[in-house]
Short mmCIF file of C-alpha atoms in Angstrom, two decimals:
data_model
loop_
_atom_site.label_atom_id
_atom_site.label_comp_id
_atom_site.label_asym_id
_atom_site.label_seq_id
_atom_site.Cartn_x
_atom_site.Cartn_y
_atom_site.Cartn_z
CA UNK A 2 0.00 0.00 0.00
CA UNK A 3 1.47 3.45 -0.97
CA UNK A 4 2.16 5.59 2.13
CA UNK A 5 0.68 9.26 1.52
CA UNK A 6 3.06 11.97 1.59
CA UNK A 7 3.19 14.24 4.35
CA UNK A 8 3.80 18.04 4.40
CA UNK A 9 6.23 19.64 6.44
CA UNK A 10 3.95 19.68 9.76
CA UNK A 11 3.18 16.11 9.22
CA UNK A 12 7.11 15.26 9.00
CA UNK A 13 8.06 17.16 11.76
CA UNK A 14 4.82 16.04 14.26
CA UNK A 15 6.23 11.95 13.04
CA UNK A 16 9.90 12.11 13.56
CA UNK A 17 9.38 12.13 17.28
CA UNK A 18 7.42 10.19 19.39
CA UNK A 19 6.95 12.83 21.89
CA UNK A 20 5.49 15.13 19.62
CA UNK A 21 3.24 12.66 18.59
CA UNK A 22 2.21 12.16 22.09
CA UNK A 23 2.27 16.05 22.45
CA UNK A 24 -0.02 16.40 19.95
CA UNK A 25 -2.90 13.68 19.91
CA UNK A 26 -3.18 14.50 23.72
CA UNK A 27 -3.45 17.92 23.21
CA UNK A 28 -5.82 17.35 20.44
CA UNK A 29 -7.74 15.61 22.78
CA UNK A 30 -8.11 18.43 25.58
CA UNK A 31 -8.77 20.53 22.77
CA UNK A 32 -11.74 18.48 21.15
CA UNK A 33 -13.08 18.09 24.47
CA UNK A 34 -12.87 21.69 25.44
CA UNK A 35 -14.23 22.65 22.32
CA UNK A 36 -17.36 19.90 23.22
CA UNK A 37 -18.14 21.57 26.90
CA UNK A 38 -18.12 25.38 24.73
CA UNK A 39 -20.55 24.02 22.25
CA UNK A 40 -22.80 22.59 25.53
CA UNK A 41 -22.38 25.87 27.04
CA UNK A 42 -23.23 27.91 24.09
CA UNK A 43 -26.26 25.19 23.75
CA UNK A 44 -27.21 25.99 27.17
CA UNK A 45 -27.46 29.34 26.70
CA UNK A 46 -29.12 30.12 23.46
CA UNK A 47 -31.84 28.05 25.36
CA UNK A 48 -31.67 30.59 28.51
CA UNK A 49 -32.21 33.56 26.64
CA UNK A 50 -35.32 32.11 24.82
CA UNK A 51 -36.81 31.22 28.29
CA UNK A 52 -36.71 27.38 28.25
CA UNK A 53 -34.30 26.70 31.24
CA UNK A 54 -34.87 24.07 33.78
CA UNK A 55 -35.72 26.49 36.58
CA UNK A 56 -38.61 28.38 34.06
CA UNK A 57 -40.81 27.02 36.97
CA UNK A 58 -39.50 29.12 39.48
CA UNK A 59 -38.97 31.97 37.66
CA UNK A 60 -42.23 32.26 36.74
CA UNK A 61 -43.42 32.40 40.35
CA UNK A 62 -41.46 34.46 41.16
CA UNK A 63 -42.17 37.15 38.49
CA UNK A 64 -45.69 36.45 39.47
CA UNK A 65 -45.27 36.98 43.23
CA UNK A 66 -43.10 40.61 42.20
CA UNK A 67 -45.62 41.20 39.82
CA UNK A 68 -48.87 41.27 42.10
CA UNK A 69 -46.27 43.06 44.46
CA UNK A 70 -46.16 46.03 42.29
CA UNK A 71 -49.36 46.09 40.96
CA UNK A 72 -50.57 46.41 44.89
CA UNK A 73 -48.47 49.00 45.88
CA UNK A 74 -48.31 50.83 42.00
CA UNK A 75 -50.83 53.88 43.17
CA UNK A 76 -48.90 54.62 46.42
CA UNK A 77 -45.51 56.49 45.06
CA UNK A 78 -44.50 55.84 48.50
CA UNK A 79 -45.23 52.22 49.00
CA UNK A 80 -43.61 51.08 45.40
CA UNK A 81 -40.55 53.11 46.03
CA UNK A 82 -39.96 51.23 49.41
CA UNK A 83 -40.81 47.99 47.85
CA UNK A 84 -38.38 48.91 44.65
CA UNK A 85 -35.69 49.60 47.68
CA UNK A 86 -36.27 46.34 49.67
CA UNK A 87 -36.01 44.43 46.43
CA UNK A 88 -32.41 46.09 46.22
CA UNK A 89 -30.88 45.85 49.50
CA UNK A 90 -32.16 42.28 49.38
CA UNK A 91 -30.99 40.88 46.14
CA UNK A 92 -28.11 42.98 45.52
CA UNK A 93 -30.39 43.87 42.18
CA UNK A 94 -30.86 47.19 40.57
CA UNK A 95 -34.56 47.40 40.19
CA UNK A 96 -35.65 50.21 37.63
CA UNK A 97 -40.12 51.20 37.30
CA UNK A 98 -41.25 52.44 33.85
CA UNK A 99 -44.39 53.52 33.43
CA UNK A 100 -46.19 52.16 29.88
CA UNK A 101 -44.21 54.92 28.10
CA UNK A 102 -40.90 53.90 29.04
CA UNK A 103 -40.60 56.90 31.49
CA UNK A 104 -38.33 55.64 34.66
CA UNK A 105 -40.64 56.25 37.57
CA UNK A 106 -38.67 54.81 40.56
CA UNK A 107 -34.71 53.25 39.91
CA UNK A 108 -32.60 51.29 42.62
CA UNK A 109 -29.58 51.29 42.12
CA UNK A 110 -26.68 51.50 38.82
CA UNK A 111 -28.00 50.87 35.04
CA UNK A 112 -27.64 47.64 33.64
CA UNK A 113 -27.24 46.52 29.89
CA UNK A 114 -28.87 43.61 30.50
CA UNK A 115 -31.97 42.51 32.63
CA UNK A 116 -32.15 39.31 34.34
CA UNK A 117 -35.97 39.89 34.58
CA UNK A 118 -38.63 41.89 32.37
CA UNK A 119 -42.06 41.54 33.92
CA UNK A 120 -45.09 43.37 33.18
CA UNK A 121 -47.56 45.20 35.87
CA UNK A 122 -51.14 44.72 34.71
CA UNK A 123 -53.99 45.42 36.60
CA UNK A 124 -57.64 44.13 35.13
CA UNK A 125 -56.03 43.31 31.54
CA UNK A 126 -54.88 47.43 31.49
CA UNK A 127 -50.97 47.50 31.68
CA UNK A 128 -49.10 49.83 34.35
CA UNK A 129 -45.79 50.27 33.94
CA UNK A 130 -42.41 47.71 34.04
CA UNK A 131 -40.39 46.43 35.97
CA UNK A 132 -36.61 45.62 35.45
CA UNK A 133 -34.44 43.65 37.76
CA UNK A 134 -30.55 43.24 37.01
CA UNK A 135 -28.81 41.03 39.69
CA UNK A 136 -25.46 42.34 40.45
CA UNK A 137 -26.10 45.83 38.75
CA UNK A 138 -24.33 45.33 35.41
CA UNK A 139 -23.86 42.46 32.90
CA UNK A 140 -20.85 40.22 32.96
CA UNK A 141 -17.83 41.40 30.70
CA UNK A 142 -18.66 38.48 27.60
CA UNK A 143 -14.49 37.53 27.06
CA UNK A 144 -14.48 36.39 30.82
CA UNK A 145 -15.67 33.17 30.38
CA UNK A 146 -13.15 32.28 27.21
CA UNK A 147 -10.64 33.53 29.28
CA UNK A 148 -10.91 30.92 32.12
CA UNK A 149 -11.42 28.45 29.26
CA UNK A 150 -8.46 29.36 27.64
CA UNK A 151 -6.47 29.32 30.72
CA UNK A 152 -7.58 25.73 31.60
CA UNK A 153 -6.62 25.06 27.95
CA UNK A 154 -3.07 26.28 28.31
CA UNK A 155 -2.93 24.23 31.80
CA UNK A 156 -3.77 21.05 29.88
CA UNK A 157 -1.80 21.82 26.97
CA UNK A 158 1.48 22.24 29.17
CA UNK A 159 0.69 19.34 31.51
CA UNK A 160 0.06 17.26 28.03
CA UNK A 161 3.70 18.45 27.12
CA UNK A 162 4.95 17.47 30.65
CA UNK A 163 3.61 13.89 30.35
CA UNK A 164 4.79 13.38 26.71
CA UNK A 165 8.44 14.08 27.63
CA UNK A 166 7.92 11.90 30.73
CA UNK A 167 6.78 9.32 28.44
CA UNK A 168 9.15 9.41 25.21
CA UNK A 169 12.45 10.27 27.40
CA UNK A 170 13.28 6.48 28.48
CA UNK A 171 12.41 5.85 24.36
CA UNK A 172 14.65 8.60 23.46
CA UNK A 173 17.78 7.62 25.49
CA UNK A 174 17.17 4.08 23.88
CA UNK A 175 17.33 5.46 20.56
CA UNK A 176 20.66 6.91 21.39
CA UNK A 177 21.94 3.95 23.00
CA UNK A 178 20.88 1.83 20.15
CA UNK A 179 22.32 4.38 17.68
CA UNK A 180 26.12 4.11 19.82
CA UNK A 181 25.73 -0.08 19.68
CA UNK A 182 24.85 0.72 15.52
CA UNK A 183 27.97 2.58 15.35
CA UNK A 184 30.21 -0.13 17.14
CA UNK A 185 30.22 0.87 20.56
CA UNK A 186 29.51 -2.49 22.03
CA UNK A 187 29.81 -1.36 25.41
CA UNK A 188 26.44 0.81 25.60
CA UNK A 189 24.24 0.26 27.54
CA UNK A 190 20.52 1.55 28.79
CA UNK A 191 19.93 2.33 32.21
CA UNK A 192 16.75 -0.05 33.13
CA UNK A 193 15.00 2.29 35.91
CA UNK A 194 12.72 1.21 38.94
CA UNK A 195 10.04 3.44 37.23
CA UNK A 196 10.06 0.96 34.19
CA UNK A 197 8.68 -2.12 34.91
CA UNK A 198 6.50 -2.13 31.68
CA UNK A 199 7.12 -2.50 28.11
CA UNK A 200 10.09 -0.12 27.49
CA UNK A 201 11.74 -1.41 30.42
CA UNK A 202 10.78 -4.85 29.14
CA UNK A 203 12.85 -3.71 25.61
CA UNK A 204 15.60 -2.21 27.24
CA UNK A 205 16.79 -5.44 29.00
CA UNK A 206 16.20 -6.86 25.66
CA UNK A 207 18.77 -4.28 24.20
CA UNK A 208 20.95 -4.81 26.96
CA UNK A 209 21.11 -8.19 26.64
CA UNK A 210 21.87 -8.20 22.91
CA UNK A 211 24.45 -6.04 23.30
CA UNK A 212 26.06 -7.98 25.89
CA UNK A 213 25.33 -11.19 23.42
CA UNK A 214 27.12 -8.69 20.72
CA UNK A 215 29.98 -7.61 22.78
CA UNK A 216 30.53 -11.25 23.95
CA UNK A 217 30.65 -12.79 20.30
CA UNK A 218 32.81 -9.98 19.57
CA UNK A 219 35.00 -10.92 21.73
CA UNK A 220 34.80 -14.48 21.06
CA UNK A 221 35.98 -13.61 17.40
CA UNK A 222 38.42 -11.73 18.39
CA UNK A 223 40.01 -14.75 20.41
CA UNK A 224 39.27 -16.85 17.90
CA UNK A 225 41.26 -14.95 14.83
CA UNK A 226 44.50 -14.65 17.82
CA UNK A 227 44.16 -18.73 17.81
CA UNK A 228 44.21 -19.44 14.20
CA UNK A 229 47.53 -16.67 14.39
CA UNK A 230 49.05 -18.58 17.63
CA UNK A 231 48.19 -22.26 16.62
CA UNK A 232 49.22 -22.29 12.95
CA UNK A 233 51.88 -20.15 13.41
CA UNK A 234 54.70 -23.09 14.38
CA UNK A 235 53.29 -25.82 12.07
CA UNK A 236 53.47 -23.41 8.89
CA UNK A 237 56.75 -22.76 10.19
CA UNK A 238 57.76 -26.17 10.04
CA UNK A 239 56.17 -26.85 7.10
CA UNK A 240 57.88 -23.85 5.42
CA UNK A 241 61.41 -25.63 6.47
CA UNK A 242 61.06 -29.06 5.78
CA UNK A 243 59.85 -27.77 2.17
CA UNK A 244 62.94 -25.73 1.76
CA UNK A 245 64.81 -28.73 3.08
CA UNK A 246 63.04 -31.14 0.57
CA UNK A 247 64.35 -28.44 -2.59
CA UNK A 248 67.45 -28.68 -1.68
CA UNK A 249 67.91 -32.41 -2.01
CA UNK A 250 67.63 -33.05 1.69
CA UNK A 251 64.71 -35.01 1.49
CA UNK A 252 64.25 -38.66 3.78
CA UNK A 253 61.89 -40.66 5.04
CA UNK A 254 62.01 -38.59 8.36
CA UNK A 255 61.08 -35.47 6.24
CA UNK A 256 58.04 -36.60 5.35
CA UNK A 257 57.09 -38.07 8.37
CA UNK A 258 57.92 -34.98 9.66
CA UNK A 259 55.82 -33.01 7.10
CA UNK A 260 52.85 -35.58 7.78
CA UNK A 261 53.05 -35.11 11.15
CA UNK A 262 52.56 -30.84 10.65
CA UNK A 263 49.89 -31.54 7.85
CA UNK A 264 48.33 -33.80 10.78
CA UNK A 265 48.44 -31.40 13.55
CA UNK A 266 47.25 -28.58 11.58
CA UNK A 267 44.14 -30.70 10.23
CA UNK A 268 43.50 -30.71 14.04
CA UNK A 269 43.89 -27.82 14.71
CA UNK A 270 41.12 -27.03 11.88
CA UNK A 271 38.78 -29.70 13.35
CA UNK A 272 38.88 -27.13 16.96
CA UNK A 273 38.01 -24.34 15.04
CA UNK A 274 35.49 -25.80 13.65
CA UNK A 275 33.86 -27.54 16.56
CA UNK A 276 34.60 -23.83 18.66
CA UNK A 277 32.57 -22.65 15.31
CA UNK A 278 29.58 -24.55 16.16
CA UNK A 279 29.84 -24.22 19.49
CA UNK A 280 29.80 -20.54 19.20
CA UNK A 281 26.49 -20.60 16.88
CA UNK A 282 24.68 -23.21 18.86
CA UNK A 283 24.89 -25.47 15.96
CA UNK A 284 24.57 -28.42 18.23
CA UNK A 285 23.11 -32.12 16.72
CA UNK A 286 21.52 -33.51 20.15
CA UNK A 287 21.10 -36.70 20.92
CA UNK A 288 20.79 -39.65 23.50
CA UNK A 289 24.72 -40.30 23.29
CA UNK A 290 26.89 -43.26 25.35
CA UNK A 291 29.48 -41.96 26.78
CA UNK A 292 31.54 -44.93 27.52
CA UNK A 293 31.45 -45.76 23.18
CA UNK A 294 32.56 -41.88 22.80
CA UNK A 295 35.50 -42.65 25.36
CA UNK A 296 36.41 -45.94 23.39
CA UNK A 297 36.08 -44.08 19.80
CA UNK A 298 38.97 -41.20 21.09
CA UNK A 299 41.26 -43.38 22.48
CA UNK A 300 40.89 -45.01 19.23
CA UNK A 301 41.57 -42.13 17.37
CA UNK A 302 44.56 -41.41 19.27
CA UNK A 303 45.98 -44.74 18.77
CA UNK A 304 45.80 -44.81 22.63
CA UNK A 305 45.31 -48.31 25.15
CA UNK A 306 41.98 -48.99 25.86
CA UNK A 307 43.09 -50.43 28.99
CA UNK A 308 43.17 -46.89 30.00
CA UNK A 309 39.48 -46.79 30.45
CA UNK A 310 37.91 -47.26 33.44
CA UNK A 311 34.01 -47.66 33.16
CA UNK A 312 31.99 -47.71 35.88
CA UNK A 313 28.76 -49.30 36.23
CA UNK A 314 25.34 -47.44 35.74
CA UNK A 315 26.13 -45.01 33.57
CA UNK A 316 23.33 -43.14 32.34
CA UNK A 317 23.03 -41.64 28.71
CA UNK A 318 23.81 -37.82 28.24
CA UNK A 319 21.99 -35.37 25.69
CA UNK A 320 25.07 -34.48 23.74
CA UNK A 321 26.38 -33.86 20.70
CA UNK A 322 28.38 -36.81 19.79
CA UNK A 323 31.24 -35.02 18.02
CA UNK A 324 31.82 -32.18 19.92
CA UNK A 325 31.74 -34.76 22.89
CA UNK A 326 34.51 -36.77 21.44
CA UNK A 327 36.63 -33.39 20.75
CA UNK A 328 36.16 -32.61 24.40
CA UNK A 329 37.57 -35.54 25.69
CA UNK A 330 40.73 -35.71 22.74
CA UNK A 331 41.46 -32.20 23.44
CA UNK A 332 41.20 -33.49 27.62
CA UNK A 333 44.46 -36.73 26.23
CA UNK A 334 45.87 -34.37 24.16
CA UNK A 335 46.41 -31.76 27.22
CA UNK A 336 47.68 -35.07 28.68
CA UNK A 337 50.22 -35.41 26.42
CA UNK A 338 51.92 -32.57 25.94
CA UNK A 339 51.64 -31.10 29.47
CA UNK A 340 52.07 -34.49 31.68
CA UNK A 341 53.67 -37.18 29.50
CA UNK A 342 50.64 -39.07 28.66
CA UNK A 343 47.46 -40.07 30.58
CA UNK A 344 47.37 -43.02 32.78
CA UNK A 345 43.77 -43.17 33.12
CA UNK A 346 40.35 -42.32 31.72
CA UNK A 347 37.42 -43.06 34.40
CA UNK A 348 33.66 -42.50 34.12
CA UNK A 349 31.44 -42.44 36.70
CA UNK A 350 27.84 -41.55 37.28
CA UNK A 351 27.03 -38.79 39.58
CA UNK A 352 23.82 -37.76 40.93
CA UNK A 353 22.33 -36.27 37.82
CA UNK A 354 25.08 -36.75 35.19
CA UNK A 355 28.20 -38.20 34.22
CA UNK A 356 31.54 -37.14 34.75
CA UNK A 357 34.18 -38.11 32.72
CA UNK A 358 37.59 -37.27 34.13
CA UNK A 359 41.44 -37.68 32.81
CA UNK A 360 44.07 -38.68 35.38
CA UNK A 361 48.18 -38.06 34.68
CA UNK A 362 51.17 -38.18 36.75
CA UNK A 363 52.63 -34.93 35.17
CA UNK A 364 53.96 -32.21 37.45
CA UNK A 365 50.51 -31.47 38.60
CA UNK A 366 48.73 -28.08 38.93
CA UNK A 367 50.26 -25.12 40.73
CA UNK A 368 48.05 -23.44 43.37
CA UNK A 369 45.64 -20.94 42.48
CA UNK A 370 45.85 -21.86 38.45
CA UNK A 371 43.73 -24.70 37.95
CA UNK A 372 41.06 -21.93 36.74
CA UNK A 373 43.26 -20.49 34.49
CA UNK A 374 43.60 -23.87 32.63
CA UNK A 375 40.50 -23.68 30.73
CA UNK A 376 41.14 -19.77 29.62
CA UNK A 377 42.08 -19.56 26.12
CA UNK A 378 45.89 -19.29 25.30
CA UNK A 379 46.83 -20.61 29.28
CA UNK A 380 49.98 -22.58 29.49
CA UNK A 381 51.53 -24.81 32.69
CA UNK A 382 54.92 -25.50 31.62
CA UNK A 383 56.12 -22.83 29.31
CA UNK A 384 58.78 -25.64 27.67
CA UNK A 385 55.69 -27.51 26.52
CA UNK A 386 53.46 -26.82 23.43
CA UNK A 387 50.89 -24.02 24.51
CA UNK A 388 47.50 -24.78 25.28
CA UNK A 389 46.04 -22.56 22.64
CA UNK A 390 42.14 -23.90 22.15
CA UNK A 391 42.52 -26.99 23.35
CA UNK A 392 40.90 -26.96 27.09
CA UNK A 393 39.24 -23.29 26.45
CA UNK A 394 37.49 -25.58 23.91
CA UNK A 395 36.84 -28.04 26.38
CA UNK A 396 34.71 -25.41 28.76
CA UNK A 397 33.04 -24.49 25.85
CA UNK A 398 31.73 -27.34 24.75
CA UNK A 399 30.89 -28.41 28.60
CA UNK A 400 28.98 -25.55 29.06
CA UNK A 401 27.35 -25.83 25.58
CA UNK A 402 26.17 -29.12 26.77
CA UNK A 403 24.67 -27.20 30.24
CA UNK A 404 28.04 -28.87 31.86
CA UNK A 405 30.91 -27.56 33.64
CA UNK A 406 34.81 -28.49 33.47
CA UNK A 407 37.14 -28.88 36.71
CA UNK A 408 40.93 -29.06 37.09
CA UNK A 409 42.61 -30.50 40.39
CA UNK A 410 45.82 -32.22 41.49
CA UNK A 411 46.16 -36.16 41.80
CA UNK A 412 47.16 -37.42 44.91
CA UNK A 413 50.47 -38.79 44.66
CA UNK A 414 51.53 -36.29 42.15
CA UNK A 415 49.62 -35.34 38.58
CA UNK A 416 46.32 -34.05 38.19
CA UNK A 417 42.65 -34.83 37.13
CA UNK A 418 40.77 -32.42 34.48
CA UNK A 419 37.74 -33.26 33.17
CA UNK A 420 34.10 -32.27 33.01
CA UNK A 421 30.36 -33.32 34.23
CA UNK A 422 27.54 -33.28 31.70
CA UNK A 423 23.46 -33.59 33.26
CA UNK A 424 21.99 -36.67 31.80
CA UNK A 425 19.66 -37.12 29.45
CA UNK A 426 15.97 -36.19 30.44
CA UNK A 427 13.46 -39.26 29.02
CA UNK A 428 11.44 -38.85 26.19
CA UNK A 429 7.73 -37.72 27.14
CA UNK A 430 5.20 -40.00 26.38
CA UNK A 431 3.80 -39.63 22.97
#
């Protein structure tokens, strides 16, 4: 559907949300204003033809004044007291006209307008008139729009009042959305008491994505210094036993040597991939045995399978079998390099899960940094191979899997890293 074009009021009333606000609620006070006048105004076109509610009373009373004055009309003396009690009574200037329109008696000032006109007849044969004007004078006609236009002006600023009240939380949004556009990860809304409602409910949401953005961000960032730190050497090595090869130097050993980079490097690749999916959630779930994952890496690894210790009642974990079987590689692998091998892989059940743990009799784990072994880039023994991905890997996928990794020294000398994973939840009845 093709949106009408707006003028330049119309543009500048949309671009802000406030003035919109401004606006339609003023409009509104306005309209209904503009409704009470119109009743008013009704009201008292109907007055001044006689048809108010009160024509009742009126009418007596005209009556009663009426056969008042027609008494007392022959005695000068007797009408002008009357004509003087009516004044000091009321507060009304009275004024007597005989049927010419000459004043005969007047209390008090001139009035433009008379609140009552009544007749004095006597036998059908008219007398004189009478006209009363409560408060002496007519009301000044612009006082009445001038209250209404002050009560106007009150609503119109208390509308204005209410709309920046309203809009302000939406503007600061805009502004913090408009930083997080422009890269500034870091900004965020501030998510008052007064805003339990839907803005507040969108600025956690904001909040929340930025902290999702700034987090990835990061992530990526960690990611691009582990391709540089882990492919760095193997190129390297590459690089030289190529040279080595040109010049002649070639022998079995080279190529074994060159296998062996091609080898670590196409490992390498499998982490980043698995720390890929992990990071997009691109998990394949399933009812998974742990104990055939265990025997598949060792396996792999061209390890003893007498290193496996199984215990018995093992329940099956939701997991994702691949990523499983890079945890626990990457768990032998850390083995290896840091610890001269693993001497044992044991899984046990645990109330709620599995854990699957990795025993050595390396040098152990110095105090205060068995934390620090699952951060990215951490390292125990500096003459060993870093750590790059591989146990930062290992946490991720854990915690991917709603698990969590641990790191602790053996007794007798060594250490035991591993991780618990919750087990799988049964299938609801169909």
């Amino acid at each position: 559907m093709r949106r009408r074009r707006l003028g330049p009021l119309g543009r500048y009333v949309r671009t802000k949300l406030r003035r919109r606000l401004f606006f339609w609620m003023g409009g509104t006070v306005f309209m209904a204003t503009l409704a009470a006048a119109l009743v008013m105004g009704a009201l008292a076109r109907f007055d001044d033809a006689g048809g108010t509610w009160w024509t009742p009373d009126v009418a007596k009373s005209k009556a009663w004044m009426g056969a008042q004055f027609e008494r007392t009309w022959d005695d000068p003396a007797a009408r002008e007291a009357y004509t003087r009690e009516l004044h000091e009574a009321f507060g009304a200037s009275v004024v007597l006209k005989d049927p010419q329109g000459a004043v005969l008696t007047q209390a008090g000032d001139d009035c433009r307008r008379a609140a009552l006109e009544l007749p004095v007849v006597r036998a059908g044969q008219a007398l004189g008139q009478v006209r009363v004007c409560l408060g002496g004078h007519a009301p000044a006609p612009w006082r009445p729009i001038a209250g209404i236009a002050v009560v106007v002006l009150l609503f119109w600023f208390a509308t204005g009042a209410i709309a920046r009240r309203l809009a302000r939380p939406l503007d600061e949004l805009a502004q913090v959305t408009k930083r997080i556009g422009a890269g500034d990860l870091s900004a965020r809304a501030e998510l008052g008491w007064h805003m339990p409602d839907e803005i507040g409910a969108v600025t956690q949401a904001v909040n929340e994505m930025a902290a999702h953005l700034e987090r990835q961000l990061k992530d990526q960032k960690e990611l691009l210094a582990a391709v540089s730190h882990e492919l760095r050497t193997p190129l390297a090595r590459v690089r030289l036993i190529s040279e080595l090869a040109r010049d002649g130097g070639a022998t079995t050993k080279t190529f074994d040597d060159l296998d062996r980079e091609v080898t670590e490097m196409d490992a390498l690749v499998g982490e980043l991939l698995a720390k890929s999916r992990v990071d997009f959630g691109a998990l394949s779930l399933r009812a998974t045995d742990v104990r055939q994952v265990a025997v598949d890496a060792l396996e792999r690894l061209a390890l003893d399978p007498e290193l496996l210790q199984a215990e018995e009642g093992l329940p099956l974990v939701n997991a994702d079998p691949t990523l499983l079987s890079r945890a626990l590689v990457n768990l032998l692998d850390n083995a290896r390099k840091h610890a001269g091998g693993a001497d044992l892989v044991l899984l046990r059940p645990e109330q709620g899960g599995v854990v699957l743990e990795v025993h050595d009799r390396g040098p152990g784990l110095p105090q205060g940094e068995a934390a620090q072994r699952f951060e990215a880039f951490a390292q125990g023994d500096r003459t060993k191979e870093g750590l790059g991905l591989g146990l930062s890997l290992v946490r991720r996928i854990a915690e991917a899997h709603g698990g969590t990794v641990f790191a602790r020294a053996r007794d007798g000398g060594g250490a035991v890293v591993g991780l618990s994973l919750p087990k799988a939840e049964p299938a609801a009845p169909a």
